[in-house]
PDB file of C-alpha atoms in Angstrom:
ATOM      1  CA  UNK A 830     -10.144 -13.024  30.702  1.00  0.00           C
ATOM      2  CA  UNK A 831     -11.650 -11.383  27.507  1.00  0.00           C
ATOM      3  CA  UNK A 832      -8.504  -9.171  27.348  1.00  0.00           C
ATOM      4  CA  UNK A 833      -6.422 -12.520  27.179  1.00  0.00           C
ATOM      5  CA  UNK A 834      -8.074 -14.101  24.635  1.00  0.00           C
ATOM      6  CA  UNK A 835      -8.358 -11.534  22.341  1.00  0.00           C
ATOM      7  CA  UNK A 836      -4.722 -10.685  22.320  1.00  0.00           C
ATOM      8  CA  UNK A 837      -3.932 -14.385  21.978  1.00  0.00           C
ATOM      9  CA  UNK A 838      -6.475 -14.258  18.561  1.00  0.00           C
ATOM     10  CA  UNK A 839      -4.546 -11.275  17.861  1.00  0.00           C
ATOM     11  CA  UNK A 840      -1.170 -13.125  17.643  1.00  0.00           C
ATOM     12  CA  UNK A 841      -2.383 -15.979  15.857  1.00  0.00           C
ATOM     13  CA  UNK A 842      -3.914 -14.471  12.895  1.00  0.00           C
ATOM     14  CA  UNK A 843      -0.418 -12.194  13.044  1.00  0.00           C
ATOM     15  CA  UNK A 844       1.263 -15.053  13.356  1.00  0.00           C
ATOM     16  CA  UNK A 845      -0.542 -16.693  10.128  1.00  0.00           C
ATOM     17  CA  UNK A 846      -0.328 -13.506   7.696  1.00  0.00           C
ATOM     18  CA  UNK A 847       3.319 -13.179   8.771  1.00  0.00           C
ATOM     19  CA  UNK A 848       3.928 -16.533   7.675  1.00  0.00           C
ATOM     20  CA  UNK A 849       1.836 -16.870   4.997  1.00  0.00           C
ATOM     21  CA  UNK A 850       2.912 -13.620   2.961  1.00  0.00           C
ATOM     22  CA  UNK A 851       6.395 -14.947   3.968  1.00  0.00           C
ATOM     23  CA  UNK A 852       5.102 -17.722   1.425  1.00  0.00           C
ATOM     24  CA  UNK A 853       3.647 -16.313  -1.071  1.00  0.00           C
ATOM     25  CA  UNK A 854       5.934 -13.213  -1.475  1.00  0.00           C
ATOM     26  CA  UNK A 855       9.063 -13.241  -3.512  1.00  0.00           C
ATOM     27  CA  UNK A 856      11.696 -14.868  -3.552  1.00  0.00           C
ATOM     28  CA  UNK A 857      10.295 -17.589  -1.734  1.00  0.00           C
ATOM     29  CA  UNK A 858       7.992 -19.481  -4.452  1.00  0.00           C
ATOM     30  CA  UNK A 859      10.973 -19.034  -6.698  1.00  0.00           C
ATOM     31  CA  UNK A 860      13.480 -20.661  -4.514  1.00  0.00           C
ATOM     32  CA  UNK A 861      11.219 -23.540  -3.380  1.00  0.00           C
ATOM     33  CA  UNK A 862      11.023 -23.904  -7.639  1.00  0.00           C
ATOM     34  CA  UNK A 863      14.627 -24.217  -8.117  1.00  0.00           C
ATOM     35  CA  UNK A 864      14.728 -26.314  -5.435  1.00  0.00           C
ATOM     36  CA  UNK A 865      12.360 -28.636  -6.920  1.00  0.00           C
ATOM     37  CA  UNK A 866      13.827 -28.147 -10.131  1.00  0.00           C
ATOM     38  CA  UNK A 867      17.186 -29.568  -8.771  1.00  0.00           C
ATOM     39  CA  UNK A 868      15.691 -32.526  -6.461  1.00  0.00           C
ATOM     40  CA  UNK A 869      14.125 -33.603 -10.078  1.00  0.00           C
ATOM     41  CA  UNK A 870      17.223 -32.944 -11.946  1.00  0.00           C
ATOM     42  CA  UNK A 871      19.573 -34.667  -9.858  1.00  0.00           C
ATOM     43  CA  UNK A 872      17.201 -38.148  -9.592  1.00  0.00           C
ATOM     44  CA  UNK A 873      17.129 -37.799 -13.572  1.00  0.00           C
ATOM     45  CA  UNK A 874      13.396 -37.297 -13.784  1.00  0.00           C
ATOM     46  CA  UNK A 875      12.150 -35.243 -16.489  1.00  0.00           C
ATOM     47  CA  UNK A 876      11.768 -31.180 -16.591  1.00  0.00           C
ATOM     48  CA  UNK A 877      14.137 -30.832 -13.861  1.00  0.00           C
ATOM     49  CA  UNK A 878      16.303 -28.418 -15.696  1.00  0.00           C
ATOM     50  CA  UNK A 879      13.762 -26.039 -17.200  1.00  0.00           C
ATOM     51  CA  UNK A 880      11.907 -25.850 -13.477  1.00  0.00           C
ATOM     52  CA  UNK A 881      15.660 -24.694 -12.474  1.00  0.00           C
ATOM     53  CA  UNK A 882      15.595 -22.225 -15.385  1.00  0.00           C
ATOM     54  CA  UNK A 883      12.097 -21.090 -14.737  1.00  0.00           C
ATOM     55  CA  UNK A 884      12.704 -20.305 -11.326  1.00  0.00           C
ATOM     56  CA  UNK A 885      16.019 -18.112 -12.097  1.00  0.00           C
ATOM     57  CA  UNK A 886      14.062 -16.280 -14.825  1.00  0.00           C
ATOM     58  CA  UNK A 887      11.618 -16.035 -12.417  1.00  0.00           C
ATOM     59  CA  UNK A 888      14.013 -14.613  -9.319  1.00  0.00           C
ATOM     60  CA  UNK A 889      15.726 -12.108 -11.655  1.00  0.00           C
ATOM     61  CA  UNK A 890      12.445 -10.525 -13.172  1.00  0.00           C
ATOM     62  CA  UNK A 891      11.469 -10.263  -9.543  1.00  0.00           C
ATOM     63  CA  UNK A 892      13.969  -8.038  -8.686  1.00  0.00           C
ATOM     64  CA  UNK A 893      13.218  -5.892 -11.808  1.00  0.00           C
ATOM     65  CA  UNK A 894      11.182  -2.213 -12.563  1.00  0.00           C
ATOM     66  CA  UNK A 895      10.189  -3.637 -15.533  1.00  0.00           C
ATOM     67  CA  UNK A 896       8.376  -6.720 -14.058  1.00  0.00           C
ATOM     68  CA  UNK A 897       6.761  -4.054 -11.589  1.00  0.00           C
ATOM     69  CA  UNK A 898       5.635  -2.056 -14.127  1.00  0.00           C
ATOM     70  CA  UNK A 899       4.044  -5.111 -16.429  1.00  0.00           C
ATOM     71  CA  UNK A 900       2.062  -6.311 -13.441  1.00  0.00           C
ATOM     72  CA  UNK A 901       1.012  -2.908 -12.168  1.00  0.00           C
ATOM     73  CA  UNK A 902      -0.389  -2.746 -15.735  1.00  0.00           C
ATOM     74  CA  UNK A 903      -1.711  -6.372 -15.625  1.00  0.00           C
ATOM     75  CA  UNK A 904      -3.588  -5.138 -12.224  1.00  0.00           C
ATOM     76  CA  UNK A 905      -4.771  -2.147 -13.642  1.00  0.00           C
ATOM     77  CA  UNK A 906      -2.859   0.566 -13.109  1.00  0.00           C
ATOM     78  CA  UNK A 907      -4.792   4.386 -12.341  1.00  0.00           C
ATOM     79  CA  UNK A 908      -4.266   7.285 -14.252  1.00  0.00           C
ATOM     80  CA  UNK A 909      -2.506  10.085 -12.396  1.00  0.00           C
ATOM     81  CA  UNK A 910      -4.819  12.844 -11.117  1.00  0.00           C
ATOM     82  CA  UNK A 911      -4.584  15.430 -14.144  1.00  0.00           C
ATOM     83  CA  UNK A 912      -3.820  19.031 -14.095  1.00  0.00           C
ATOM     84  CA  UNK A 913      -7.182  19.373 -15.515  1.00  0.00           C
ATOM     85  CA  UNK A 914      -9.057  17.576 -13.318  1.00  0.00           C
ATOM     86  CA  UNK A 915      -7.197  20.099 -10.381  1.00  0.00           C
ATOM     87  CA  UNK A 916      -7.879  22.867 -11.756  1.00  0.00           C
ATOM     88  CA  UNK A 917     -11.385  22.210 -12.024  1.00  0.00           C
ATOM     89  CA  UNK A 918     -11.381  21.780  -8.160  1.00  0.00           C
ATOM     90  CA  UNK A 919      -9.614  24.772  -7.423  1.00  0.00           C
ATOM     91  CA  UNK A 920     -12.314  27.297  -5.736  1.00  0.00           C
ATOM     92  CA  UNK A 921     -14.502  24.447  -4.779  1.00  0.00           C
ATOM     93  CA  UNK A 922     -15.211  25.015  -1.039  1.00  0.00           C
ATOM     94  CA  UNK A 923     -16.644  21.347  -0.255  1.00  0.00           C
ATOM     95  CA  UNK A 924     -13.640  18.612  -0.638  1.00  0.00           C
ATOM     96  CA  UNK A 925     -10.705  16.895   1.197  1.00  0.00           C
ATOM     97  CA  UNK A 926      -7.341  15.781   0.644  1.00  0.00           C
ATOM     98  CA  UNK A 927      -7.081  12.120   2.404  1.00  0.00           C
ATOM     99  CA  UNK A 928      -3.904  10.440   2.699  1.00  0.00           C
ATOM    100  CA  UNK A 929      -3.803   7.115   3.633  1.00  0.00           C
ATOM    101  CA  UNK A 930      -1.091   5.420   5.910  1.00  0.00           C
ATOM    102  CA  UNK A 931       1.316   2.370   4.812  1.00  0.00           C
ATOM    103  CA  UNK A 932       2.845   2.524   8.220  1.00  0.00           C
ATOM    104  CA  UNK A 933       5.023   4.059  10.564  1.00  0.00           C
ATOM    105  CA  UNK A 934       8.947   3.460  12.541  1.00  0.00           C
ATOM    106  CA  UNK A 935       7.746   3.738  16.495  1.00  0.00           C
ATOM    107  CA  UNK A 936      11.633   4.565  17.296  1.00  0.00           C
ATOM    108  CA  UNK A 937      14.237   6.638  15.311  1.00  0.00           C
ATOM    109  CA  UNK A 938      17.467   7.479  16.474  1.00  0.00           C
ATOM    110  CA  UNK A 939      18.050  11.071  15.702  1.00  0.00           C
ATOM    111  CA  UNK A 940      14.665  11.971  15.850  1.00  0.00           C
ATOM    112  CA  UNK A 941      12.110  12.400  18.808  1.00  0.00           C
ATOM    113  CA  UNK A 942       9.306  10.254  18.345  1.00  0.00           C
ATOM    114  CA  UNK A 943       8.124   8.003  15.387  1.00  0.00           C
ATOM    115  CA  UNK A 944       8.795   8.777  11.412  1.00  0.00           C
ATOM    116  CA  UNK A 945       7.074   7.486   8.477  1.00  0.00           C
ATOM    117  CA  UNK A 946       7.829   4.852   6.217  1.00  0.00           C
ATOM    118  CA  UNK A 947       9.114   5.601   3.107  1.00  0.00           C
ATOM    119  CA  UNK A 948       5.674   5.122   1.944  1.00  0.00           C
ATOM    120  CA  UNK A 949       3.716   6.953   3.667  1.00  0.00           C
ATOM    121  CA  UNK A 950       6.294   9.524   3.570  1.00  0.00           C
ATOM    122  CA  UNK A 951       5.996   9.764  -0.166  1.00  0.00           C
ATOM    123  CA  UNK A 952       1.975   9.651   0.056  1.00  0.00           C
ATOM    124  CA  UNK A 953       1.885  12.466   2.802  1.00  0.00           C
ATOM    125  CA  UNK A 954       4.474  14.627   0.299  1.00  0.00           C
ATOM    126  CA  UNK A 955       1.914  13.966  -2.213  1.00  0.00           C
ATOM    127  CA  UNK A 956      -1.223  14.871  -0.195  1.00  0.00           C
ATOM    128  CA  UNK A 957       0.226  18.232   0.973  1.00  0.00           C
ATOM    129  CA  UNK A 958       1.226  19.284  -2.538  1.00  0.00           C
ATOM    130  CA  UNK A 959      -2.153  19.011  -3.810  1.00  0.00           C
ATOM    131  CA  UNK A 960      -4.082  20.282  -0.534  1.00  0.00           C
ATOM    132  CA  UNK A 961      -1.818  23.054  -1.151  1.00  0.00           C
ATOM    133  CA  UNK A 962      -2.355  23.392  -5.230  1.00  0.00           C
ATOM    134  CA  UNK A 963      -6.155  22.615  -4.663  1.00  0.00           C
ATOM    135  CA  UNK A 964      -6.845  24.555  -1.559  1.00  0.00           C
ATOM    136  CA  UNK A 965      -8.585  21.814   0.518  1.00  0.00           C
ATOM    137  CA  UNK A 966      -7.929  20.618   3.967  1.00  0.00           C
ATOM    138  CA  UNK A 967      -5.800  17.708   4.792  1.00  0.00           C
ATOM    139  CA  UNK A 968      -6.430  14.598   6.410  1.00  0.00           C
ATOM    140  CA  UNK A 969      -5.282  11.294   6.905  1.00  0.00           C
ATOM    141  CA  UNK A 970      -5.937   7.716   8.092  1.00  0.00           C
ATOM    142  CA  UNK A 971      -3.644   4.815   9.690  1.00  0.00           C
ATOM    143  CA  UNK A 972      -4.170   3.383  13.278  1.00  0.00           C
ATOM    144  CA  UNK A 973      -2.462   0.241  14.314  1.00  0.00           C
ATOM    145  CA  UNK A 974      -1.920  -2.924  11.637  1.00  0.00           C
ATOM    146  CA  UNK A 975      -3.138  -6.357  12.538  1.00  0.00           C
ATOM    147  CA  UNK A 976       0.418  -7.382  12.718  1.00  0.00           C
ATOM    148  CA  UNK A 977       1.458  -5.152  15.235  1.00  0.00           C
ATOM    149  CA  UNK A 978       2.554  -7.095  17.976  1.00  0.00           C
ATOM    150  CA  UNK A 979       2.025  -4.543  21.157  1.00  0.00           C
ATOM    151  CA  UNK A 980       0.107  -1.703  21.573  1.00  0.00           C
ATOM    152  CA  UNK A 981       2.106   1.543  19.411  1.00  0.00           C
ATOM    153  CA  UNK A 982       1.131   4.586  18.586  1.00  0.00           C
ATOM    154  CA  UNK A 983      -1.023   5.362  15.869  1.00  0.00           C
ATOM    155  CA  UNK A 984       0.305   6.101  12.150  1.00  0.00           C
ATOM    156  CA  UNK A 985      -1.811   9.330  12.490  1.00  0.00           C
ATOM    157  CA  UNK A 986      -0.382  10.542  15.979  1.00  0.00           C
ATOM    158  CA  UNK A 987       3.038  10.255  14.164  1.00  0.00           C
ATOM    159  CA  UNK A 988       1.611  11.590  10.797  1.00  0.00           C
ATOM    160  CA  UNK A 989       0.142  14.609  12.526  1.00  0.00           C
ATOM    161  CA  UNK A 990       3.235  15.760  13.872  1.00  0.00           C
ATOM    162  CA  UNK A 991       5.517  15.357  10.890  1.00  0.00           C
ATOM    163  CA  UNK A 992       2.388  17.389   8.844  1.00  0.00           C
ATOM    164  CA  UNK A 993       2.270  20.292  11.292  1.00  0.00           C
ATOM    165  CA  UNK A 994       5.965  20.277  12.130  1.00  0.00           C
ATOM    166  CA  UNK A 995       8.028  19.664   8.664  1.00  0.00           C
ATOM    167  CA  UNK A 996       5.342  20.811   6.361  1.00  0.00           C
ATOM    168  CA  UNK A 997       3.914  23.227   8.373  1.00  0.00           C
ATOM    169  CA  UNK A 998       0.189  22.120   7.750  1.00  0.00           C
ATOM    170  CA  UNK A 999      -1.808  20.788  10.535  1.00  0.00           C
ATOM    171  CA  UNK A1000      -4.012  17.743   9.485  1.00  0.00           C
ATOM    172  CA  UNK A1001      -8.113  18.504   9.385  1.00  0.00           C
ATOM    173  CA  UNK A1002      -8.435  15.067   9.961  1.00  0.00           C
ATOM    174  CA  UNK A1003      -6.519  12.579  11.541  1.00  0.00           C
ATOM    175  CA  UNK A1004      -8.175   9.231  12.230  1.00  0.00           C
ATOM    176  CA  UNK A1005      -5.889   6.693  13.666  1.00  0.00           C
ATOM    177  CA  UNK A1006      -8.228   3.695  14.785  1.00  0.00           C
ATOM    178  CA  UNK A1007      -7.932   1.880  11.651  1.00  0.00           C
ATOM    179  CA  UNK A1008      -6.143  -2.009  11.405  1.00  0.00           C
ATOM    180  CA  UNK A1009      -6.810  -2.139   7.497  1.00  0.00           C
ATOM    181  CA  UNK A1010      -7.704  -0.667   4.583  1.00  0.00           C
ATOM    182  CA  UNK A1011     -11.794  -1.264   5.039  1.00  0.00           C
ATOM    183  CA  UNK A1012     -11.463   0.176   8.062  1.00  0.00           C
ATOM    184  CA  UNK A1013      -9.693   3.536   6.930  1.00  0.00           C
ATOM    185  CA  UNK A1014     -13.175   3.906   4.710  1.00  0.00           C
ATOM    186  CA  UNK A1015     -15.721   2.868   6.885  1.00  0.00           C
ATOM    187  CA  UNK A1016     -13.969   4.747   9.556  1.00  0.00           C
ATOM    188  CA  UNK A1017     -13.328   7.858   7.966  1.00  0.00           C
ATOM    189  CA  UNK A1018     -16.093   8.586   5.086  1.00  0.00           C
ATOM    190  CA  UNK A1019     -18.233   9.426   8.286  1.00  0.00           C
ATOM    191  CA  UNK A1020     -15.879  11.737   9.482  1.00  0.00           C
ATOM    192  CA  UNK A1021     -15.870  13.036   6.730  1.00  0.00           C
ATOM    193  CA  UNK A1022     -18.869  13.584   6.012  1.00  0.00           C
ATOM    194  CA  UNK A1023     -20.097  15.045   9.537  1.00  0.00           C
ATOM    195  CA  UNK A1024     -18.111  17.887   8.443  1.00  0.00           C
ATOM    196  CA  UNK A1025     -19.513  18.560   5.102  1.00  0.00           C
ATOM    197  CA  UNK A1026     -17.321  17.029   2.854  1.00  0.00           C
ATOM    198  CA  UNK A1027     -18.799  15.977  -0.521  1.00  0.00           C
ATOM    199  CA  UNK A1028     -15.604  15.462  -2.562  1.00  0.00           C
ATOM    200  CA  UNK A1029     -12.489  13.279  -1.000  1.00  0.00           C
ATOM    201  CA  UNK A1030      -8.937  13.191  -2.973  1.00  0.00           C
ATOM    202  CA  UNK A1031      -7.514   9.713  -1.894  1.00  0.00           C
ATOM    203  CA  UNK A1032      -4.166   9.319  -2.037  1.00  0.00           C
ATOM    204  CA  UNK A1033      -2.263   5.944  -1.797  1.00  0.00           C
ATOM    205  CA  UNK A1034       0.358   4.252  -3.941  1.00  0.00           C
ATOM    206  CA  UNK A1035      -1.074   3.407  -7.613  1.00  0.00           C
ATOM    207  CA  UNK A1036      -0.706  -0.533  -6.644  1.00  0.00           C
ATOM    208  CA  UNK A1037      -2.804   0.426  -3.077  1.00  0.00           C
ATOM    209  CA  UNK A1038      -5.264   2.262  -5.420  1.00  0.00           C
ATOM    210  CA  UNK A1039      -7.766  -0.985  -6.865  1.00  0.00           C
ATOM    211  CA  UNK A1040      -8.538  -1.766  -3.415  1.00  0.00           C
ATOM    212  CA  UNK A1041      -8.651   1.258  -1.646  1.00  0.00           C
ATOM    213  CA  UNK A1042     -10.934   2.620  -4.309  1.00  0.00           C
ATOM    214  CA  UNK A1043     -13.576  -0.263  -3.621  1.00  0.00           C
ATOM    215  CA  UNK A1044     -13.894   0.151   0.533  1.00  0.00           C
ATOM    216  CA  UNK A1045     -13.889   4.063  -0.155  1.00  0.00           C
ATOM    217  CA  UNK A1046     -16.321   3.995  -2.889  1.00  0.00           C
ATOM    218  CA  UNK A1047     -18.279   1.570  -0.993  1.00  0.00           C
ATOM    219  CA  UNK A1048     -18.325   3.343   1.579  1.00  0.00           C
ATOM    220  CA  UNK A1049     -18.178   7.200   0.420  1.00  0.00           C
ATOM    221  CA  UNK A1050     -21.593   6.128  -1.755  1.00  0.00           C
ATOM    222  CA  UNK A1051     -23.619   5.708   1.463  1.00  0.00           C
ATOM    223  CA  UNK A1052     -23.232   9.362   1.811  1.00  0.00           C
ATOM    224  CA  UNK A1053     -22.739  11.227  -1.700  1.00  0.00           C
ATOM    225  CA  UNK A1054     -19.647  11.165  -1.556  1.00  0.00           C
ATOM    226  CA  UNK A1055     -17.381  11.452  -4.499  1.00  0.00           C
ATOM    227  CA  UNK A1056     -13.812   9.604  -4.002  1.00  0.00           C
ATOM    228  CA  UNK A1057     -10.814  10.741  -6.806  1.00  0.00           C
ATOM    229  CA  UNK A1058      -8.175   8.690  -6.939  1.00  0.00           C
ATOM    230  CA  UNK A1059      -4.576  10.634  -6.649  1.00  0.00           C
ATOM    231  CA  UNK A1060      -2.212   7.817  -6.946  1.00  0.00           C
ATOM    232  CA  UNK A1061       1.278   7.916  -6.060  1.00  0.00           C
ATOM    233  CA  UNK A1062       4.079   5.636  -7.288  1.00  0.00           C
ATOM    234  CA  UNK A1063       3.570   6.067 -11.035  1.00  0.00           C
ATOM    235  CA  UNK A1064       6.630   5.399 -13.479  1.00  0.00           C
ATOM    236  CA  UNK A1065       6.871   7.479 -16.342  1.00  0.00           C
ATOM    237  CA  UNK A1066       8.570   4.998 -18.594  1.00  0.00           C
ATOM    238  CA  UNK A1067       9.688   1.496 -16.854  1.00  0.00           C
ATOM    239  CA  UNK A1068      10.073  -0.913 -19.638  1.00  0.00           C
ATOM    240  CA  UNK A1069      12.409   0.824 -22.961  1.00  0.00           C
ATOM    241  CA  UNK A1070      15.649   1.279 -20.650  1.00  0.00           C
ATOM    242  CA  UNK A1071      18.543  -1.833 -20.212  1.00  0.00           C
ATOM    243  CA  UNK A1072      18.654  -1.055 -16.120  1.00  0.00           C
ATOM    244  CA  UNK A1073      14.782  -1.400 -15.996  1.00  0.00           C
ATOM    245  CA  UNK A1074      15.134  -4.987 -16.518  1.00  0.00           C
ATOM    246  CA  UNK A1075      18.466  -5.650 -14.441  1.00  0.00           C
ATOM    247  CA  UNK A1076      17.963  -6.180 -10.582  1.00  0.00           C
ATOM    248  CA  UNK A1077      17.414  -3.398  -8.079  1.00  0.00           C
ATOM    249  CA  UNK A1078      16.330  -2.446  -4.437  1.00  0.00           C
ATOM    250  CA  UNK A1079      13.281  -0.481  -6.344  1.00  0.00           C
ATOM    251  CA  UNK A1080      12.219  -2.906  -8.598  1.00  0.00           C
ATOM    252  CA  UNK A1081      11.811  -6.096  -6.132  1.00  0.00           C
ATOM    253  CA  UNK A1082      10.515  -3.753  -3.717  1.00  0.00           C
ATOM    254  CA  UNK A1083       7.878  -2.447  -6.047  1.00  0.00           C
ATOM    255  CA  UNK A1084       7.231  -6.286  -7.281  1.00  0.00           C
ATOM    256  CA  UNK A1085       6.580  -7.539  -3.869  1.00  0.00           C
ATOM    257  CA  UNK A1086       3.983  -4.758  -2.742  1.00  0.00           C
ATOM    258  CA  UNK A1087       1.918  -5.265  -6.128  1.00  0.00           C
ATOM    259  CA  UNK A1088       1.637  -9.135  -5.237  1.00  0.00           C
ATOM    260  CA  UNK A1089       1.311  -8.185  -1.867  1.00  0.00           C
ATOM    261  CA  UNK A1090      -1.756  -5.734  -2.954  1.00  0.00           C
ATOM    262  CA  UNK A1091      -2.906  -8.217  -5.508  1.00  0.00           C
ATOM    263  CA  UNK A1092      -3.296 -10.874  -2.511  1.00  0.00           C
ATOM    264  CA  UNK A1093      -4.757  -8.759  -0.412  1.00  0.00           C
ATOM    265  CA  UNK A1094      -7.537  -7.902  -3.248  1.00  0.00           C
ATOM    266  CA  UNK A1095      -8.542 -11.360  -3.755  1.00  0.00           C
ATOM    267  CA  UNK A1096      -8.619 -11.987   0.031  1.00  0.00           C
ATOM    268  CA  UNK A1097     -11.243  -8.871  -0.093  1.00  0.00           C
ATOM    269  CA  UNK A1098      -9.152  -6.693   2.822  1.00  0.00           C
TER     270      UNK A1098
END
């Protein structure tokens, strides 16, 4: 009975971020503008046509690096882990690499068993160039998301694999119990920690990195812990070029996870 009604609370609250992301994400508030824009326009009432022109200003900046890049800025964007700052860790015999997951595909054809995401593929490249240039062990957090709707396996069983088997460097770590982004801190700082750790490199995407910083410093300061940020994602130049402001797959992909981020720090996830 207990089973029952905890997967039904399960699907609702999937149910409700589906749908309300789904509302709140791009392009949706813009086309619900234009469409307001036009109902007004074509009754005659007044601002009709510059809500229609707002919302296709709106839709196309959406789509665009450049609007990524402005609100990753607007957000507060992290500085990239320096050379420095590596260097100085080099020799240090009391730190971790952690990567942190942004999900997994359960099923691809071609390959036997699960892949990452782009995302997480990007963060794990990341995370295994600078365990490598720093000399520190690996690991790596990602269980199962609230929206999952069935039981999968965890983003680190699949992580693990890919590590040891395309990058030939088995993970240290690899804690896969996590739903969220609190729970990747207050589930592995302790980890951690049990095995001496004092320094942690976290890894994520640089519009991840607000948030994951607060649950890992929160966390990591129970303990001594000292938490760098590493981020990944980071555009050199995204703003002087004519195709950073024209549409493109990267650019309203990068737009929607920094709202999507910026939500989910104001909802305190």
């Amino acid at each position: 009975m207990s089973a029952m009604i905890l997967r039904v609370m399960h699907f609702d609250y999937s149910f409700f971020k589906t749908g309300l992301l789904a509302a709140l994400m791009p392009p949706v508030p813009f086309l619900a503008l234009a469409a307001w824009g036009g109902w007004r326009l074509r009754r005659g009432r007044w601002g009709g046509g510059w809500l229609t022109a707002l919302a296709l200003i709106a839709l196309w900046l959406s789509t665009t690096e450049a609007a990524g890049e402005l609100l990753s800025r607007a957000a507060g964007q992290p500085a990239p882990l320096s050379p420095t700052v590596m260097a100085s860790l080099q020799g240090q015999t009391d730190g971790a690499v952690l990567v942190l997951g942004a999900g997994v595909r359960q099923v691809v054809p071609g390959f036997s068993g699960g892949r990452p995401t782009d995302l997480t593929s990007e963060r794990l490249s990341y995370g295994v160039w600078l365990a490598r240039r720093i000399g520190w062990p690996l690991g790596f957090s990602g269980g199962i998301g609230w929206t999952a709707k069935e039981l999968k396996v965890p983003e680190a069983a699949v992580v693990a694999q890919v590590a040891a088997q395309d990058y030939q460097m088995p993970l240290r770590w690899a804690e896969g119990r996590s739903r969220d982004t609190r729970e990747n801190a207050i589930n592995t700082i302790p980890l951690l920690a049990q095995a001496g750790v004092k320094q942690v490199v976290l890894v994520t995407h640089e519009a991840h990195m607000r948030r994951a910083l607060r649950a890992f410093e929160a966390e990591a300061s129970r303990f001594g812990m000292r938490v760098l940020p590493a981020p990944v994602g980071l555009r050199e130049d995204a703003l002087t070029a004519f195709s950073d402001w024209c549409p493109s797959v990267p650019g309203f992909a990068r737009v929607r996870y920094i709202i999507y981020e910026t939500l989910a720090w104001w909802a305190g996830r």
